[in-house]
Every structure is written in C-alpha cells, then in structure tokens.
Short mmCIF file of C-alpha atoms in Angstrom, two decimals:
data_model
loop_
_atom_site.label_atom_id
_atom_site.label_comp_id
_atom_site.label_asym_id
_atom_site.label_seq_id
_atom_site.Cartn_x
_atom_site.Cartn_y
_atom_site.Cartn_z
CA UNK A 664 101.39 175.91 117.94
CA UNK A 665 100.80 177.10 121.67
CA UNK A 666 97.57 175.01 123.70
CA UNK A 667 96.37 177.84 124.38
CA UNK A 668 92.72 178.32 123.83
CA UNK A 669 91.84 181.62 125.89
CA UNK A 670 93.08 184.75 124.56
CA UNK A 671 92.64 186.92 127.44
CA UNK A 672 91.21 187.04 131.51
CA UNK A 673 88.97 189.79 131.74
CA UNK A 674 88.14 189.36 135.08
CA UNK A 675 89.07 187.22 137.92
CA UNK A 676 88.66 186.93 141.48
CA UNK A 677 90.52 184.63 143.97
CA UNK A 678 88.44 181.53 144.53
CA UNK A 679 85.23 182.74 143.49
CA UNK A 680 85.02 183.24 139.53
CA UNK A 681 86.35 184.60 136.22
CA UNK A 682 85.68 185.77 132.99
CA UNK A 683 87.94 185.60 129.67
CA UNK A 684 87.17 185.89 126.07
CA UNK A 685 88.33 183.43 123.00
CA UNK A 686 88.14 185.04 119.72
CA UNK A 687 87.77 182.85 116.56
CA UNK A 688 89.32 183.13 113.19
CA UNK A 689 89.09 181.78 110.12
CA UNK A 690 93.19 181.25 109.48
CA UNK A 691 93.14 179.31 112.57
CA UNK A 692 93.84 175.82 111.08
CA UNK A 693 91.25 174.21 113.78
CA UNK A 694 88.55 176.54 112.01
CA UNK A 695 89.49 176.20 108.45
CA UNK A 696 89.91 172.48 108.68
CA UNK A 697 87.52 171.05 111.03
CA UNK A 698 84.65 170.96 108.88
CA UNK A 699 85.77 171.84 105.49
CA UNK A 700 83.49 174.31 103.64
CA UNK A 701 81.61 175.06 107.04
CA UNK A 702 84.28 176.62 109.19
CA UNK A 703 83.19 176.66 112.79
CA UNK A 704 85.04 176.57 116.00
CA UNK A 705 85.71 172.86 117.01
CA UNK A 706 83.42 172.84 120.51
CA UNK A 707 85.60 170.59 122.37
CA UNK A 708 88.33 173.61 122.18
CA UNK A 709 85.54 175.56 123.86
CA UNK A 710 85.90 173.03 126.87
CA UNK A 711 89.79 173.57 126.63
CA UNK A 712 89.10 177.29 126.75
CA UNK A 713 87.23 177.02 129.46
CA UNK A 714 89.10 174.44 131.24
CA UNK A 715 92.27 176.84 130.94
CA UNK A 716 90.30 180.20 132.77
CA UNK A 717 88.62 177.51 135.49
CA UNK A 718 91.96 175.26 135.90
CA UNK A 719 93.62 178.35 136.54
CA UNK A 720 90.69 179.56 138.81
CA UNK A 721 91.08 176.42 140.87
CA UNK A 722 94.84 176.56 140.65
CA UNK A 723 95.36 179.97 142.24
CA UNK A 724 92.70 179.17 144.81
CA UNK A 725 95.53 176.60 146.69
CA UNK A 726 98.17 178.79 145.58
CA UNK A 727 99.56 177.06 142.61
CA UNK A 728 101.06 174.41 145.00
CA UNK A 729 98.81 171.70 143.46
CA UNK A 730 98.73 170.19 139.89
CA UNK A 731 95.54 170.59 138.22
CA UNK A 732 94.13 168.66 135.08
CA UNK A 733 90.66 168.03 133.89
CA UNK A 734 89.44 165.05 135.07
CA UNK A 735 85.58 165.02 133.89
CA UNK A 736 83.67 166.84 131.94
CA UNK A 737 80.22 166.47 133.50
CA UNK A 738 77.92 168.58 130.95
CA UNK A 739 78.57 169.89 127.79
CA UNK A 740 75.55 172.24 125.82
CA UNK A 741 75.88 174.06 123.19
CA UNK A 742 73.33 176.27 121.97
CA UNK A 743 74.90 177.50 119.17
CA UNK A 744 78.50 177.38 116.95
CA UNK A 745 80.87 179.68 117.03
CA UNK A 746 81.87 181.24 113.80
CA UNK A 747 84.77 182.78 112.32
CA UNK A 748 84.38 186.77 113.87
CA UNK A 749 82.47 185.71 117.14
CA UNK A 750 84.16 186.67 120.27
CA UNK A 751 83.41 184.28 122.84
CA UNK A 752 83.02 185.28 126.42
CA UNK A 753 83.91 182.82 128.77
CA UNK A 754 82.93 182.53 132.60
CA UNK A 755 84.15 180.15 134.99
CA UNK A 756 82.10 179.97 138.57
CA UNK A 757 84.14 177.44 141.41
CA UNK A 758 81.53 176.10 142.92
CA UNK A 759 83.21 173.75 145.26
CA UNK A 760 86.32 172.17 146.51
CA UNK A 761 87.89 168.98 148.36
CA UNK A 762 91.43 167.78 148.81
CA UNK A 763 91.92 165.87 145.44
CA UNK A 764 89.65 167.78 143.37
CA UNK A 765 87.44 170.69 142.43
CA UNK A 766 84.68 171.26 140.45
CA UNK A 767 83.60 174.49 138.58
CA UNK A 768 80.34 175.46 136.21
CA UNK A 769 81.20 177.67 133.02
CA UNK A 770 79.01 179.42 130.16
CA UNK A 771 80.17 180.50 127.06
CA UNK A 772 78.41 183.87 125.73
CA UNK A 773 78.62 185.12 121.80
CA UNK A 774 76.88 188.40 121.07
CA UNK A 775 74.72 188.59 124.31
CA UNK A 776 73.26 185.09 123.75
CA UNK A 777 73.72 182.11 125.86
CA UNK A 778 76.26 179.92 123.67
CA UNK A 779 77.67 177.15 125.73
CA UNK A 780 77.06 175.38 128.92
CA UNK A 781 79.57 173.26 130.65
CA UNK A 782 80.34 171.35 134.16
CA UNK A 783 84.09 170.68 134.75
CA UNK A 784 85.81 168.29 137.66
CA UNK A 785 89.19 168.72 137.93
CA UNK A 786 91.32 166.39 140.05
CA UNK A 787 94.86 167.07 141.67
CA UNK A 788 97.93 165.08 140.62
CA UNK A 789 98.50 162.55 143.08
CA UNK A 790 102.35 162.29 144.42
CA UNK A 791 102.23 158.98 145.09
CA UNK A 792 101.24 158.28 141.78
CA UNK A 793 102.79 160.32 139.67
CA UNK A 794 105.52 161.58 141.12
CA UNK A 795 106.16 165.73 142.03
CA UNK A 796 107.55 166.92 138.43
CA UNK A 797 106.29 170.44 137.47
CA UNK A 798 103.71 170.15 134.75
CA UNK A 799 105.70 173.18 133.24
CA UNK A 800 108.60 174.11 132.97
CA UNK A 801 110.11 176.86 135.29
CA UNK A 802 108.64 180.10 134.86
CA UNK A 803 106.19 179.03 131.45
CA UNK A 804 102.61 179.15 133.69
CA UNK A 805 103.91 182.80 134.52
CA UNK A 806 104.35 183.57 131.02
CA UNK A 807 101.29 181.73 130.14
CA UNK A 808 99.46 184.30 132.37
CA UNK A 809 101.36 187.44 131.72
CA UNK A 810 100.38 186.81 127.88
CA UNK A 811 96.78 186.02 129.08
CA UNK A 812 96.69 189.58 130.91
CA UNK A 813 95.76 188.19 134.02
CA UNK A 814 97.66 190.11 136.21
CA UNK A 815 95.90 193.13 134.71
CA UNK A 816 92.60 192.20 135.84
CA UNK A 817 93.28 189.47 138.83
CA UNK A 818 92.30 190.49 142.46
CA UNK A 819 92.29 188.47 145.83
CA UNK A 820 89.65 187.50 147.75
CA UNK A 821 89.76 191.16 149.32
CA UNK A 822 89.20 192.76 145.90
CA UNK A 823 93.01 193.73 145.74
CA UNK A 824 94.86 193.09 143.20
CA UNK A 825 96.61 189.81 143.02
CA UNK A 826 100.25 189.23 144.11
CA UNK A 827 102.15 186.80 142.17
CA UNK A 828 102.35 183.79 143.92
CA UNK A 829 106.41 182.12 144.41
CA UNK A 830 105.01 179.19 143.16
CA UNK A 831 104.50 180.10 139.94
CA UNK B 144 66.77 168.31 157.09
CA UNK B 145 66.02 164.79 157.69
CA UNK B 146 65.36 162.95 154.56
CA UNK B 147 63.59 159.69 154.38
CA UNK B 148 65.13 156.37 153.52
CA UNK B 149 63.20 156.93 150.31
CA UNK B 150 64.56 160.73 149.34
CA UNK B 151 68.24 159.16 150.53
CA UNK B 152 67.85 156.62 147.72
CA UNK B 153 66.48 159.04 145.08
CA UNK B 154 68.78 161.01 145.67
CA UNK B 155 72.06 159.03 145.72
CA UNK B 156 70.87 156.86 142.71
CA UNK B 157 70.49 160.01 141.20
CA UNK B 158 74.14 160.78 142.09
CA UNK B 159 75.02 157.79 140.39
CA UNK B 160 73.55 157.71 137.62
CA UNK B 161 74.71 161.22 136.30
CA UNK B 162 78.29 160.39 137.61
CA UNK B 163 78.38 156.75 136.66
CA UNK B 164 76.43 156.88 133.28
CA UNK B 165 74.27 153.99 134.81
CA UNK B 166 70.70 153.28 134.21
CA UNK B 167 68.29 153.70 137.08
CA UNK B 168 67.70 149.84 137.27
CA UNK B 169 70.82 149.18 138.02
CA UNK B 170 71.32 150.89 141.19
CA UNK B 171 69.81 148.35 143.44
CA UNK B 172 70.68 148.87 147.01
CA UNK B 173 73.27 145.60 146.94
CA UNK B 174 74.95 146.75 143.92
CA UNK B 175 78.73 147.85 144.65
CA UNK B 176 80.08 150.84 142.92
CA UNK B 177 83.16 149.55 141.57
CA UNK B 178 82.45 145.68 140.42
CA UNK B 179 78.45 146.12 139.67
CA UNK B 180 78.50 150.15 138.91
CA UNK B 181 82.16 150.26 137.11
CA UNK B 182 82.89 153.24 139.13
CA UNK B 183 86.64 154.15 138.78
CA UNK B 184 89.04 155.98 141.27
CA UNK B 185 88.27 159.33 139.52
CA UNK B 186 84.74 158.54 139.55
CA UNK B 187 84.54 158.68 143.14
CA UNK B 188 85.72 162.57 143.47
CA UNK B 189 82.24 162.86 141.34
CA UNK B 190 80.07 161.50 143.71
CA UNK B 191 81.21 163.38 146.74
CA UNK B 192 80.90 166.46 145.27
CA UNK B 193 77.23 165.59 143.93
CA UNK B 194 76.91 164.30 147.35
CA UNK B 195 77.92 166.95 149.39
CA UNK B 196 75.45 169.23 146.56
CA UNK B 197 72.34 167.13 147.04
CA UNK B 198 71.90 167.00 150.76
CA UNK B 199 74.14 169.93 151.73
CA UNK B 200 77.06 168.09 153.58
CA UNK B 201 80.80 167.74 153.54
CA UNK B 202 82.70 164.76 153.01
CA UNK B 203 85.61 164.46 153.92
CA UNK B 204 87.86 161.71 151.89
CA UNK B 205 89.24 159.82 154.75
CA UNK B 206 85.35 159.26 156.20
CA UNK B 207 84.51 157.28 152.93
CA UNK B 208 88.05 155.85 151.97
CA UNK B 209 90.18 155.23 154.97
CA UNK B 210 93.65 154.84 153.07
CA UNK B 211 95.62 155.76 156.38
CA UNK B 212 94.06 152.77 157.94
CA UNK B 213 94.64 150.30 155.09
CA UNK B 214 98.18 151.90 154.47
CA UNK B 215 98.96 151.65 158.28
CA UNK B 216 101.61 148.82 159.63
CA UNK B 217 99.84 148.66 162.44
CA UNK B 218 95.93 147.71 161.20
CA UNK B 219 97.95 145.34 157.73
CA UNK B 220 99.68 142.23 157.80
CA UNK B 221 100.59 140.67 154.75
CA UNK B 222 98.10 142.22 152.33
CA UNK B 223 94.96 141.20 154.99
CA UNK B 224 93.34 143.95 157.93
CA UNK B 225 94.65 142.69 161.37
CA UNK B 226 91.54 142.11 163.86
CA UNK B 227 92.38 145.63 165.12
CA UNK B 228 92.21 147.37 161.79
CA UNK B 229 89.15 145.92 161.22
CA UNK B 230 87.86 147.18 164.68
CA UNK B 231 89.24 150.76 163.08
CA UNK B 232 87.57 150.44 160.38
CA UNK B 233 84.18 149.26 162.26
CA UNK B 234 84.85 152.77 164.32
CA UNK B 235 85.52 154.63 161.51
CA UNK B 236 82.52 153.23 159.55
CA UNK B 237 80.00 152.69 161.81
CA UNK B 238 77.45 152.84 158.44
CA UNK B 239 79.27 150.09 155.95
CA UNK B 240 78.64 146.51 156.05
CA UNK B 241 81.95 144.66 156.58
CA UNK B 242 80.50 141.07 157.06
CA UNK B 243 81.92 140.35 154.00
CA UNK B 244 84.87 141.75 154.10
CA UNK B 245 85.64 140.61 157.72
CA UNK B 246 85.31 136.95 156.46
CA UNK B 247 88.32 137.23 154.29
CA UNK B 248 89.69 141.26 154.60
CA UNK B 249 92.26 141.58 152.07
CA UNK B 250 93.24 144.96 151.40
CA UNK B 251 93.56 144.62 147.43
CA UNK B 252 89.59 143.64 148.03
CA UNK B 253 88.12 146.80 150.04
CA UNK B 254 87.94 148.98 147.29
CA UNK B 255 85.24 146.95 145.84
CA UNK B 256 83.44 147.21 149.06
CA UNK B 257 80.92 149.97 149.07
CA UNK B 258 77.54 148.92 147.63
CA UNK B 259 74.69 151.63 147.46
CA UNK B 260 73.25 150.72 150.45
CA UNK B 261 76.12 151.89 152.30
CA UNK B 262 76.32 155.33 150.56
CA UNK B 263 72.60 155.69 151.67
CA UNK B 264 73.47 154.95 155.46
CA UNK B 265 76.60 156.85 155.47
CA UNK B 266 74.33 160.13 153.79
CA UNK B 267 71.69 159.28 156.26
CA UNK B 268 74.23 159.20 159.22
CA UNK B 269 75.70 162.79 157.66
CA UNK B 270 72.56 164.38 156.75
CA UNK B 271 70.10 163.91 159.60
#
C-alpha cells in the first residue's frame, strides 16, 4: 500500500497556499476496518493528508533542498466524519517560516461545510543529526507529484506555472 | 507597540502553555523551560513561531540559542565557556541572566538555562 493520503493538488501556489482533495471509500481497508460496522475515515489520516499537500507546500517553498517531516501537530478539530462517498477538500495556508522549521494552518471541507481544522509545525532534518540521506529514493517525490497532478495545477510565486525543480 | 511587563507575561505564558501543554500556574517567572517546563528541542521551534505571532517580531535562532558560540574553539575549553565566551554570550544576550551559569558554565548545562523571565526580557527588548 502507497502512504499516500491526498489524491490530487487542485491548486497550488509557491509559498503561499494550496488546495487538494482526498476522496474516501469504503474498500479502503482503513475505512472498512477502523471502526467495524461504522465505516468512517480514520481522522488522523486526515492530518496525513493534509500534512502531505502542506509538507509539500513548505518543501517547494526552499526548493526541495531541505527535508521536511511533521514535527507537531498543534490543533486538531473536527467538526464532522468523513464517510465512505465524501470528497474531502483540503487547504493548506503557510503561514510562516524560520530556518529549522515552518508552520502552516489547514481546513478540511466536505460538501460546502467546514469539516476539519488543523495547525501543523514541520521541522527540517538536521545534518548534523541525522545525516544528508534522501528521504526518497531518486526520482520517487517526482513521481509522487506527477501522480498527485501537481504539475497540472502548480504556479510560482509570479502566477506561472511551476518549473520542476533539479532537486527533485 | 510597547507592551507592558504585564501583556509580555500574558502573553508568553500564553505561548507556553499552548506549546508546552503546561498549566498556567506553572509558568512562574523563575521557572526554566527545559528542567521546570519539560520543553524539548522541537518544542522550542513552537515557541518562536508563537512568539514571533503574538507580538509581531522575528527571531532569529542564533539570538535565542547561540550554538556557534558554544560550538566555537575559541569561546569552549573542555566542555566549560572560556571567560571570553561568556563575555560573547553576555553581548549576545544582553536580556538572559547568566549568574548562574557563569558560576560553573558548562556547556552540556546551558540548554537548561532560559527561565521565563528571560523570554519576557528578550520579547520586551524585541518588541518595544
């Protein structure tokens, strides 16, 4: 099974926000089997999801040349759950930035209504710490985002559409 | 703006709290982040950027945590801040209280340093 719990960018704009949507099924085994008899999307996967389209936000903002991970999840509300046929539509806002770290504020919407609130940190692999491997193998984040359809929908800062980086 | 002594507290026990999980008694102004608060390397990132939201300043990393000084030949000798260091560090934070750490300054031992007192001076310093 791929980690990958964002079907699609819908929108995205270099170092200011973007916008993806999850869909949820019932033959997903996380649906099926999370709460037998009530199958609902596990909300923790939601914070993956959105972790994924604002990692990625805060990723291409430095140009891929730093190693992001989630490092704190500062808020998590959820207003409703997310049922087998809902289409989730994620957005991801980065809201600010240092050298080790940024941090970025996300909703999840489900048929106009307000469906999930979260606050994200994410933190930068240190070097010295852990070393300079790749967190993926050569070429895998590109195909990770060609699958995602970001490059369809991607632009720079400028509002043109994004270049792929070398680092990827 | 200039804040008060009083808004500077609120407002970085505030901080704290949300990034610590700590209850509001517990942030006295003595109380150090790491051995009374349990903050933890990661949790520092978290309190800059509330920080910098709350009173509408940047941080930057080497103003709170001067690793190039502590990592530095010329300011360490044998685990302990030379006399010079520590007059680095005194320039470099004008706002902490080193007494302490002056009395025995072992480098393993700075991290533990910081009490909420010294947040408040160093916001104060940044923010008015």
């Amino acid at each position: 099974m791929r980690w990958l719990w964002l079907d699609r960018f819908t929108e995205f704009q270099s170092g200011s926000h973007a916008r993806g949507i999850k869909c949820v099924a019932l033959d997903e085994e996380v649906v099926d089997e999370y709460f037998p008899g009530h199958p609902f999307f596990p909300p923790t996967l939601i914070i993956e999801g959105l972790a994924q389209l604002s990692g990625i936000l805060v990723a291409e903002h430095f140009d891929f040349k730093v190693r992001v991970v989630l490092a704190k999840v500062n808020r998590a509300v959820y207003h409703r759950s997310a049922r087998p046929g809902d289409q989730l539509h994620y957005y991801a806002k980065l809201e600010n930035t240092q050298s080790e770290g940024a941090i970025c504020s996300c909703t999840s919407h489900c048929d106009g209504q307000l469906q999930a609130e979260v606050d994200l940190m994410f933190a930068f692999l240190d070097a010295k710490r852990f070393g300079v491997e790749s967190m993926f193998n050569k070429g895998d984040l590109l195909t990770m985002l060609r699958l995602m359809d970001l490059f369809h929908v991607a632009v720079d800062a400028d509002g043109q559409p994004l270049e792929i980086s070398p680092n990827l | 703006m200039a804040y008060t002594d009083e808004e500077i507290f609120q407002k970085v026990r505030e901080a704290l709290e949300d990034a610590l999980g700590v209850d509001e008694d517990e942030v006295t102004p003595d109380a150090t982040l790491v051995g009374d608060l349990g903050a933890e390397s990661i949790d520092f990132l978290d309190i800059v950027f509330k920080l910098e939201k709350s009173f509408d300043i940047q941080i930057p990393r080497e103003e709170l945590w001067p690793e190039d000084i502590l990592t530095n030949s010329t300011y360490v000798d044998d685990g302990k801040v030379t006399a010079q260091g520590l007059e680095e560090l005194k320039r470099r934070m004008p706002w902490a209280d080193l007494s302490n750490f002056e009395e025995n300054p072992r480098v393993q031992d700075f991290g533990n340093l910081l009490t909420v007192q010294d947040m408040c001076s160093y916001v104060k310093a940044k923010a008015n």
